[in-house]
Phi, psi and omega in degrees: 000129180284137177272125181295150178296151180293146174289160177305321181297323179292322180298329181292333191244357185277354176082354181267339186264153169267114185276134176235127175274138180231130178249138178199149175279108186247352175223160177293151009277009175295160177280094190297320182295321176297318178298322180294317178293317179301312182293326178298318178294317179299312183294321178299315180295320177300316179299317182292322176299316181291323178296333180268009176110001176072212180251101183052043178086354179259132180285150168282141175230125181274139171240103189264137175230136180275124179270338181052031180062026183248113181301322181293320177296322179295316180299319178295323178295322178297317176302314181296314183295321176299319179293332178283348176093024179296147180283330182197170181240140177226165168105205181073141182252311185287129187296315182294325178291316179298325178297317177296318180294318181295318180298316181289318179299318179299317180296329182269357183074027184257120178298139181227119173256103186278130187277315199223352183279149190238351181312130179303310181272074181289336170228154182294323180241151176304141181223150176270347191270342187249134174231160185218143178267322182291146178293151178295151183304321182300318181291311182297316185284334172292320175298320178295319178298319177297321176300316179301313180297318180296333178272004176090018182253117177238343177256097189252131171252142176238122171275118191224160177236157179297120180186143174302321182294310180294321179297320178296317179297318178299316181296318179299313180299312182297314182295328182277324184280323187303313180293348182252017176088007180265164178222153180230125175245135182266135174245112187280109183283355171281350182238349186242144169273164175304322178296320179293328175300316179301316178299319180295321180297319177294315182297320183274355179057039179289146175256349178215140175242124178256135182268095176257061187215168180286162178236135006277338180256133359264013186301312185298311178299326178295313180300314181300316182296315182293317181298331184266357181266112184297336178293341187247026184299333183262357185284143174268134172259135178229160182214077185302334182286350172096016182305324182285359184295322191263157191296333182293338174295310180295324178296318183286325190247343181058225181298332179296339182273358180275166177056040175239097185296142179213167179272136178222141187253068177226153173283165177297327179225126179287147173291169175306320176299313180299320179295317179297315180295322178301319178296316180295321179293321178299319178295321182289319185271342186058036175191171180296133179286139176276171175300334180295323178295319177295322176299318178298316179298312182298326180302309182289325178301315179294311183297321180298320179294321177297316181293322177296321186278328189236358181083177186266013178288131185298317182295320180291324176297313181298328180281352188269346187306317182290351182257003182289137169210093189232134175280112176260186181290341187239018179131176177283133185257121173226145180253137178225173172265127179245143180303132178081358181253129190273355185233170172293131192234133167286108190282338188249027176301132182292147180226131175234152162253121183227166169215172175274133184292122179302329180283341183204082190301344176276356180254139181259140175254130176276117182264332182198142181217146178231000000 
């Protein structure tokens, strides 16, 4: 008689598995597609680690929790996962949510390898327990600001919503552009309609509008309104936070969603490992994998190497971040301390400014790369 494979719940409690907690936005108002890509990368890497013998013969077992872009829900999930005995925490896409998770994980002594959030101050105080793969917002958005200036845009308008993340992005842009002759004017989307945004852009003589807002609302209506306003035929729309990366952007906007530059964290050319993983992710997702999927894969790849080298003890894992040297899909990953960054940071994460090609919206054009 064949013995059925253990259920995930059994794997969590049978004592043979190394438990890993994973956070991702899997329901609204979270960006569900980003969460799906993140989790696909995480799950693919877990499968490959287990196919290769696991951690000293013990399989990795994921315990996934949906944050739904809610910081309070994320903090509660961290408490639950810590109580279940996870060795470490991985994941999360939304920066404000990741900050809540990082703060709680640090307080509980739980190592957290953050996949995709970019806020510089991921924790209020410097911590040894949290490391991050995504580049800090200050680095990425300064590169984006330089791209704007190089493209001839110095009068920048930002359509924004109340959020620590959007406020941080606005400040980074303003601080970087002002000494170089640029200016930033804020358009408060809690008070303006998309039509009123168009009037403000004309009045302020802006040459670029940046979408520092949620997707699909209000980003999609803003894009549609601007694209249809003949007074704004020459204005550039940008989205440094990466909203156009995922397929639901193209589905919602069609041709209107093309030629909107955004930040993407991929190299110009993937390594052989990256190419192989990209193929596997495409099969899993049934669409092109985003940089978020690669971030998820790299997260588990790094953590698995740490667990193999140092065991599943939380304190030893947290102490291992400065000793990491792992080949990921997007380059060799090492963590260092960077000025103004409160966590261990992968300093050389690749950064591109890309857009969707108007002639072929499913194809991305690299406009600038670092």
